[in-house]
CSV table of C-alpha atoms and ligand atoms in Angstrom, one decimal:
chain,number,residue,atom,x,y,z
A,2,UNK,CA,0.0,0.0,-0.5
A,3,UNK,CA,1.4,3.7,-0.5
A,4,UNK,CA,1.9,6.5,1.1
A,5,UNK,CA,-0.2,9.1,-0.6
A,6,UNK,CA,-0.6,13.1,0.1
A,7,UNK,CA,-3.9,15.3,-1.0
A,8,UNK,CA,-4.3,18.9,-0.4
A,9,UNK,CA,-7.5,20.1,0.0
A,10,UNK,CA,-8.5,16.9,1.5
A,11,UNK,CA,-10.5,18.8,4.1
A,12,UNK,CA,-14.0,19.2,1.3
A,13,UNK,CA,-15.4,18.3,-1.5
A,14,UNK,CA,-13.0,16.9,-4.6
A,15,UNK,CA,-10.5,16.3,-1.7
A,16,UNK,CA,-12.2,14.9,0.6
A,17,UNK,CA,-13.6,12.4,-1.7
A,18,UNK,CA,-10.4,12.0,-2.8
A,19,UNK,CA,-9.3,10.6,0.4
A,20,UNK,CA,-12.6,8.5,0.9
A,21,UNK,CA,-11.5,6.4,-2.0
A,22,UNK,CA,-7.9,6.6,-1.2
A,23,UNK,CA,-8.8,5.4,2.4
A,24,UNK,CA,-11.0,2.8,1.2
A,25,UNK,CA,-8.3,1.3,-1.0
A,26,UNK,CA,-6.0,0.7,2.5
A,27,UNK,CA,-3.4,3.5,1.5
A,28,UNK,CA,-2.0,5.5,4.0
A,29,UNK,CA,-2.7,9.3,3.9
A,30,UNK,CA,-1.1,13.1,4.5
A,31,UNK,CA,-4.2,15.4,4.6
A,32,UNK,CA,-2.9,18.7,4.0
A,33,UNK,CA,-5.4,21.6,4.4
A,34,UNK,CA,-5.9,24.8,6.4
A,35,UNK,CA,-7.0,23.2,9.8
A,36,UNK,CA,-8.2,20.1,11.1
A,37,UNK,CA,-5.3,18.0,8.8
A,38,UNK,CA,-2.6,16.0,9.3
A,39,UNK,CA,-0.6,18.9,7.8
A,40,UNK,CA,-2.2,22.2,8.7
A,41,UNK,CA,-0.2,24.3,6.6
A,42,UNK,CA,-1.5,27.6,4.3
A,43,UNK,CA,-0.8,27.1,0.6
A,44,UNK,CA,-1.2,31.0,-0.1
A,45,UNK,CA,2.2,32.0,1.2
A,46,UNK,CA,6.3,30.7,0.4
A,47,UNK,CA,6.0,30.6,4.6
A,48,UNK,CA,3.3,28.2,4.4
A,49,UNK,CA,4.5,26.1,1.5
A,50,UNK,CA,7.3,25.7,3.2
A,51,UNK,CA,6.3,24.6,6.1
A,52,UNK,CA,3.4,22.3,4.7
A,53,UNK,CA,6.3,20.6,2.2
A,54,UNK,CA,8.5,20.0,5.7
A,55,UNK,CA,5.6,18.4,7.8
A,56,UNK,CA,4.5,16.4,4.7
A,57,UNK,CA,8.5,14.7,4.2
A,58,UNK,CA,8.4,14.5,8.0
A,59,UNK,CA,5.2,12.4,7.8
A,60,UNK,CA,6.5,10.0,5.3
A,61,UNK,CA,9.9,10.3,6.0
A,62,UNK,CA,11.3,11.7,3.1
A,63,UNK,CA,9.6,8.5,1.0
A,64,UNK,CA,6.5,9.3,-0.5
A,65,UNK,CA,4.2,7.6,-3.0
A,66,UNK,CA,2.2,9.9,-4.9
A,67,UNK,CA,0.7,13.7,-4.1
A,68,UNK,CA,-2.9,14.7,-5.7
A,69,UNK,CA,-2.9,18.6,-5.5
A,70,UNK,CA,-6.7,19.1,-5.0
A,71,UNK,CA,-6.2,22.5,-2.8
A,72,UNK,CA,-7.3,25.7,-4.7
A,73,UNK,CA,-9.8,28.9,-4.4
A,74,UNK,CA,-12.8,29.6,-6.5
A,75,UNK,CA,-13.6,33.2,-8.2
A,76,UNK,CA,-15.3,34.1,-4.7
A,77,UNK,CA,-12.0,33.7,-2.9
A,78,UNK,CA,-11.6,37.2,-0.3
A,79,UNK,CA,-8.9,38.4,-2.8
A,80,UNK,CA,-7.1,37.7,-6.2
A,81,UNK,CA,-4.2,37.5,-5.6
A,82,UNK,CA,-4.7,34.1,-3.2
A,83,UNK,CA,-6.3,33.1,-6.9
A,84,UNK,CA,-2.7,33.1,-7.9
A,85,UNK,CA,-1.1,31.6,-4.7
A,86,UNK,CA,-2.9,29.1,-3.5
A,87,UNK,CA,-4.3,27.3,-7.8
A,88,UNK,CA,-0.6,28.0,-8.7
A,89,UNK,CA,2.2,28.6,-6.8
A,90,UNK,CA,0.5,26.2,-3.9
A,91,UNK,CA,1.0,23.9,-6.3
A,92,UNK,CA,3.8,24.3,-7.8
A,93,UNK,CA,6.1,24.8,-4.8
A,94,UNK,CA,4.2,21.7,-3.2
A,95,UNK,CA,5.4,19.6,-5.8
A,96,UNK,CA,8.4,21.1,-6.3
A,97,UNK,CA,9.7,20.2,-2.6
A,98,UNK,CA,8.4,16.7,-2.8
A,99,UNK,CA,9.9,15.8,-5.3
A,100,UNK,CA,12.5,13.8,-4.0
A,101,UNK,CA,10.7,12.5,-2.0
A,102,UNK,CA,8.5,10.8,-4.7
A,103,UNK,CA,11.5,10.1,-6.5
A,104,UNK,CA,12.7,7.7,-3.6
A,105,UNK,CA,10.1,6.0,-4.1
A,106,UNK,CA,11.1,4.6,-7.2
A,107,UNK,CA,8.0,5.3,-9.4
A,108,UNK,CA,5.9,8.4,-7.6
A,109,UNK,CA,3.0,9.5,-9.3
A,110,UNK,CA,1.5,13.1,-8.8
A,111,UNK,CA,-2.2,14.3,-9.5
A,112,UNK,CA,-2.9,17.9,-10.1
A,113,UNK,CA,-6.9,19.2,-9.9
A,114,UNK,CA,-6.4,21.9,-12.9
A,115,UNK,CA,-10.1,22.6,-14.6
A,116,UNK,CA,-11.7,22.7,-17.9
A,117,UNK,CA,-11.3,27.1,-17.0
A,118,UNK,CA,-7.8,26.4,-18.2
A,119,UNK,CA,-8.5,25.7,-21.8
A,120,UNK,CA,-10.6,29.0,-21.9
A,121,UNK,CA,-8.0,31.8,-21.7
A,122,UNK,CA,-9.0,34.7,-23.5
A,123,UNK,CA,-5.5,35.4,-24.9
A,124,UNK,CA,-2.5,32.9,-24.7
A,125,UNK,CA,0.1,33.6,-23.5
A,126,UNK,CA,-1.5,35.5,-20.9
A,127,UNK,CA,0.5,37.9,-18.8
A,128,UNK,CA,-0.4,36.6,-15.6
A,129,UNK,CA,-0.1,33.2,-16.9
A,130,UNK,CA,3.5,33.8,-18.1
A,131,UNK,CA,4.6,35.6,-14.5
A,132,UNK,CA,3.1,32.6,-13.0
A,133,UNK,CA,5.2,30.1,-15.3
A,134,UNK,CA,8.5,32.2,-14.6
A,135,UNK,CA,7.8,31.9,-10.9
A,136,UNK,CA,7.4,35.6,-10.5
A,137,UNK,CA,4.5,35.6,-7.7
A,138,UNK,CA,4.9,39.5,-6.7
A,139,UNK,CA,4.5,40.0,-10.2
A,140,UNK,CA,1.6,37.4,-10.7
A,141,UNK,CA,-0.1,38.6,-7.8
A,142,UNK,CA,0.6,42.7,-9.0
A,143,UNK,CA,-1.7,41.4,-12.6
A,144,UNK,CA,-4.2,39.3,-10.7
A,145,UNK,CA,-5.2,42.4,-8.3
A,146,UNK,CA,-5.0,45.3,-11.3
A,147,UNK,CA,-7.0,43.4,-13.0
A,148,UNK,CA,-9.4,43.0,-10.7
A,149,UNK,CA,-11.0,39.7,-12.8
A,150,UNK,CA,-11.5,36.7,-10.4
A,151,UNK,CA,-12.8,34.7,-13.4
A,152,UNK,CA,-9.7,35.9,-16.1
A,153,UNK,CA,-7.4,35.4,-12.7
A,154,UNK,CA,-8.8,31.4,-12.0
A,155,UNK,CA,-8.5,30.3,-16.0
A,156,UNK,CA,-4.5,31.4,-16.0
A,157,UNK,CA,-3.8,29.7,-12.4
A,158,UNK,CA,-5.3,26.7,-14.2
A,159,UNK,CA,-3.6,27.2,-17.9
A,160,UNK,CA,-0.5,28.1,-15.7
A,161,UNK,CA,-1.0,25.0,-13.8
A,162,UNK,CA,-1.6,23.1,-16.7
A,163,UNK,CA,1.4,23.9,-18.5
A,164,UNK,CA,3.2,23.9,-15.3
A,165,UNK,CA,2.5,19.9,-15.0
A,166,UNK,CA,2.8,18.9,-18.3
A,167,UNK,CA,6.2,20.5,-18.4
A,168,UNK,CA,7.1,18.5,-15.3
A,169,UNK,CA,5.5,15.5,-16.7
A,170,UNK,CA,9.0,15.4,-19.6
A,171,UNK,CA,11.0,15.2,-16.8
A,172,UNK,CA,9.4,12.9,-14.5
A,173,UNK,CA,8.9,10.7,-17.3
A,174,UNK,CA,12.7,10.1,-17.3
A,175,UNK,CA,12.8,9.5,-14.2
A,176,UNK,CA,10.5,6.9,-14.2
A,177,UNK,CA,7.7,8.9,-12.6
A,178,UNK,CA,4.2,10.3,-13.8
A,179,UNK,CA,2.4,13.3,-13.7
A,180,UNK,CA,-1.0,13.9,-15.0
A,181,UNK,CA,-4.0,17.2,-14.5
A,182,UNK,CA,-7.5,15.8,-14.1
A,183,UNK,CA,-9.8,19.2,-15.4
A,184,UNK,CA,-12.8,18.7,-13.9
A,185,UNK,CA,-15.7,20.8,-14.7
A,186,UNK,CA,-18.3,21.7,-12.5
A,187,UNK,CA,-18.6,19.7,-10.2
A,188,UNK,CA,-21.1,19.9,-6.7
A,189,UNK,CA,-18.8,21.3,-3.8
A,190,UNK,CA,-19.1,24.3,-2.0
A,191,UNK,CA,-16.5,26.1,-3.8
A,192,UNK,CA,-19.0,25.6,-6.8
A,193,UNK,CA,-22.0,26.6,-4.0
A,194,UNK,CA,-20.1,29.9,-3.6
A,195,UNK,CA,-19.9,30.9,-7.1
A,196,UNK,CA,-23.4,30.0,-8.2
A,197,UNK,CA,-24.9,32.4,-5.2
A,198,UNK,CA,-22.7,35.0,-5.8
A,199,UNK,CA,-24.0,38.3,-7.4
A,200,UNK,CA,-21.4,38.8,-9.8
A,201,UNK,CA,-21.2,35.1,-11.0
A,202,UNK,CA,-24.1,33.0,-9.9
A,203,UNK,CA,-25.9,33.5,-13.0
A,204,UNK,CA,-23.0,32.7,-15.8
A,205,UNK,CA,-22.1,29.6,-13.8
A,206,UNK,CA,-26.0,28.3,-14.1
A,207,UNK,CA,-25.9,28.7,-17.8
A,208,UNK,CA,-23.0,27.4,-18.4
A,209,UNK,CA,-23.7,23.3,-18.3
A,210,UNK,CA,-22.4,20.5,-20.0
A,211,UNK,CA,-23.3,18.8,-22.5
A,212,UNK,CA,-24.7,16.3,-20.2
A,213,UNK,CA,-27.3,18.3,-18.6
A,214,UNK,CA,-25.5,18.3,-14.9
A,215,UNK,CA,-22.8,19.5,-12.6
A,216,UNK,CA,-20.3,16.7,-11.3
A,217,UNK,CA,-19.8,15.0,-8.3
A,218,UNK,CA,-16.8,15.0,-6.1
A,219,UNK,CA,-16.9,11.2,-6.4
A,220,UNK,CA,-16.9,11.0,-10.1
A,221,UNK,CA,-13.1,13.3,-10.0
A,222,UNK,CA,-11.8,10.9,-7.0
A,223,UNK,CA,-12.1,7.8,-9.9
A,224,UNK,CA,-10.0,9.6,-12.3
A,225,UNK,CA,-6.9,9.9,-9.7
A,226,UNK,CA,-7.8,6.3,-9.0
A,227,UNK,CA,-7.4,5.3,-12.4
A,228,UNK,CA,-4.2,7.8,-12.6
A,229,UNK,CA,-2.5,6.4,-9.1
A,230,UNK,CA,-3.1,2.9,-10.3
A,231,UNK,CA,-0.8,0.9,-12.6
A,232,UNK,CA,-3.6,0.5,-15.2
A,233,UNK,CA,-2.6,4.2,-15.7
A,234,UNK,CA,1.1,2.7,-16.1
A,235,UNK,CA,1.7,5.0,-19.4
A,236,UNK,CA,-0.5,7.6,-19.0
A,237,UNK,CA,1.7,10.5,-18.2
A,238,UNK,CA,1.8,14.3,-19.0
A,239,UNK,CA,-2.0,13.9,-19.6
A,240,UNK,CA,-5.3,16.4,-19.3
A,241,UNK,CA,-8.4,14.1,-18.5
A,242,UNK,CA,-11.3,16.4,-18.7
A,243,UNK,CA,-14.0,15.2,-16.6
A,244,UNK,CA,-16.5,17.4,-17.6
A,245,UNK,CA,-19.6,16.0,-19.0
A,246,UNK,CA,-18.5,17.0,-22.6
A,247,UNK,CA,-18.2,21.0,-21.8
A,248,UNK,CA,-14.4,20.9,-23.0
A,249,UNK,CA,-15.6,19.5,-26.3
A,250,UNK,CA,-18.7,21.2,-26.7
A,251,UNK,CA,-16.7,24.8,-26.2
A,252,UNK,CA,-13.8,23.6,-27.8
A,253,UNK,CA,-13.9,20.7,-30.3
A,254,UNK,CA,-11.4,21.5,-32.5
A,255,UNK,CA,-8.3,22.1,-30.0
A,256,UNK,CA,-6.9,19.3,-28.3
B,232,NAI,P1,-13.4,23.4,-2.0
B,232,NAI,O1,-13.5,24.4,-1.5
B,232,NAI,O2,-15.3,22.4,-1.3
B,232,NAI,O3,-12.2,22.9,-1.4
B,232,NAI,C1,-11.2,23.2,-1.5
B,232,NAI,C2,-10.3,23.3,-0.6
B,232,NAI,O4,-9.2,23.4,-0.4
B,232,NAI,C3,-11.0,23.3,1.2
B,232,NAI,O5,-10.9,21.8,1.9
B,232,NAI,C4,-9.8,24.3,1.8
B,232,NAI,O6,-9.9,24.5,3.0
B,232,NAI,C5,-8.5,24.1,0.7
B,232,NAI,N1,-7.8,25.4,1.1
B,232,NAI,C6,-8.5,26.7,0.1
B,232,NAI,N2,-7.0,27.3,0.6
B,232,NAI,C7,-6.2,26.7,0.6
B,232,NAI,C8,-5.4,27.1,1.5
B,232,NAI,N3,-4.6,28.7,1.1
B,232,NAI,N4,-3.9,26.2,2.0
B,232,NAI,C9,-4.8,25.0,2.1
B,232,NAI,N5,-5.7,24.5,1.9
B,232,NAI,C10,-6.5,25.5,1.3
B,232,NAI,O7,-13.3,23.1,-3.3
B,232,NAI,P2,-13.2,21.6,-4.2
B,232,NAI,O8,-14.7,22.1,-5.4
B,232,NAI,O9,-13.6,20.5,-3.9
B,232,NAI,O10,-11.8,22.6,-5.3
B,232,NAI,C11,-11.1,21.1,-5.0
B,232,NAI,C12,-10.4,21.9,-6.6
B,232,NAI,O11,-11.2,21.7,-8.0
B,232,NAI,C13,-9.6,23.3,-6.7
B,232,NAI,O12,-8.3,23.2,-7.2
B,232,NAI,C14,-11.1,23.9,-7.8
B,232,NAI,O13,-9.9,25.0,-8.5
B,232,NAI,C15,-10.8,22.8,-8.9
B,232,NAI,N6,-12.4,22.5,-9.6
B,232,NAI,C16,-13.1,22.7,-8.7
B,232,NAI,C17,-14.8,22.7,-9.6
B,232,NAI,C18,-16.0,22.9,-9.5
B,232,NAI,O14,-16.9,22.6,-9.8
B,232,NAI,N7,-15.8,22.6,-7.6
B,232,NAI,C19,-14.7,22.8,-11.2
B,232,NAI,C20,-13.2,23.0,-11.6
B,232,NAI,C21,-12.1,22.2,-10.7
């Protein structure tokens, strides 16, 4: 059985991922803001460093997998927070655990991205470019200046997907695998907060997948199960859309 770190473990998709992995007998290191095995704030560099150190100590520097679920949506208290958690909270956490994942022999990771990551209006986008350059201060500044949570969210998910795909090339050479899941709308507290928000509620309500419903967290956890299993032994650097056909609806000609 494996030792697996899951960020955003306290709610929504992360909680469902934990239920699945625990039922399969794996040992979990739950990471979240509170009430977790590792309590840390992934929005700040200090919090991310603490999260890495505590995770390394919990797994004795040998980790089989990471599932990076922690994220904030368009209703986050500040636009900069979207950049800090959704991009740097994933990239720096994974970077910090890379050697521990390598030590397991065939470390794996799954990043929870979003269909929103493929809906960038302009690519390359300055905000996404700053994230990919590792320039957190600039990305924060651009996000705050834009004052557009939807743009910051799309940029963070685009950038974290590109980060994951680039990493998968390096990791593949070391016998490790990294994949991204791009969920469509999934019934979680994050999704409900968007639906209930006067600024975004109408657009979120009208953005319905061809299958006519939102997904449930277990359907994303099923994808994680597959990407961490030997059934996906040759799957690396992929973006798995679990979205009821939403991505196909928006951009059928691009894949
Ligand atoms: P959620 O709000 O139910 O869970 C997110 C978890 O992340 C919470 O437990 C929260 O405490 C944790 N978190 C937030 N900020 C943190 C921080 N600074 N440090 C540590 N932990 C922090 O949300 P949900 O829906 O389960 O989202 C999980 C992931 O799925 C996110 O990355 C989100 O962007 C992504 N996603 C969600 C979709 C949806 O419709 N629910 C659609 C597409 C992607």
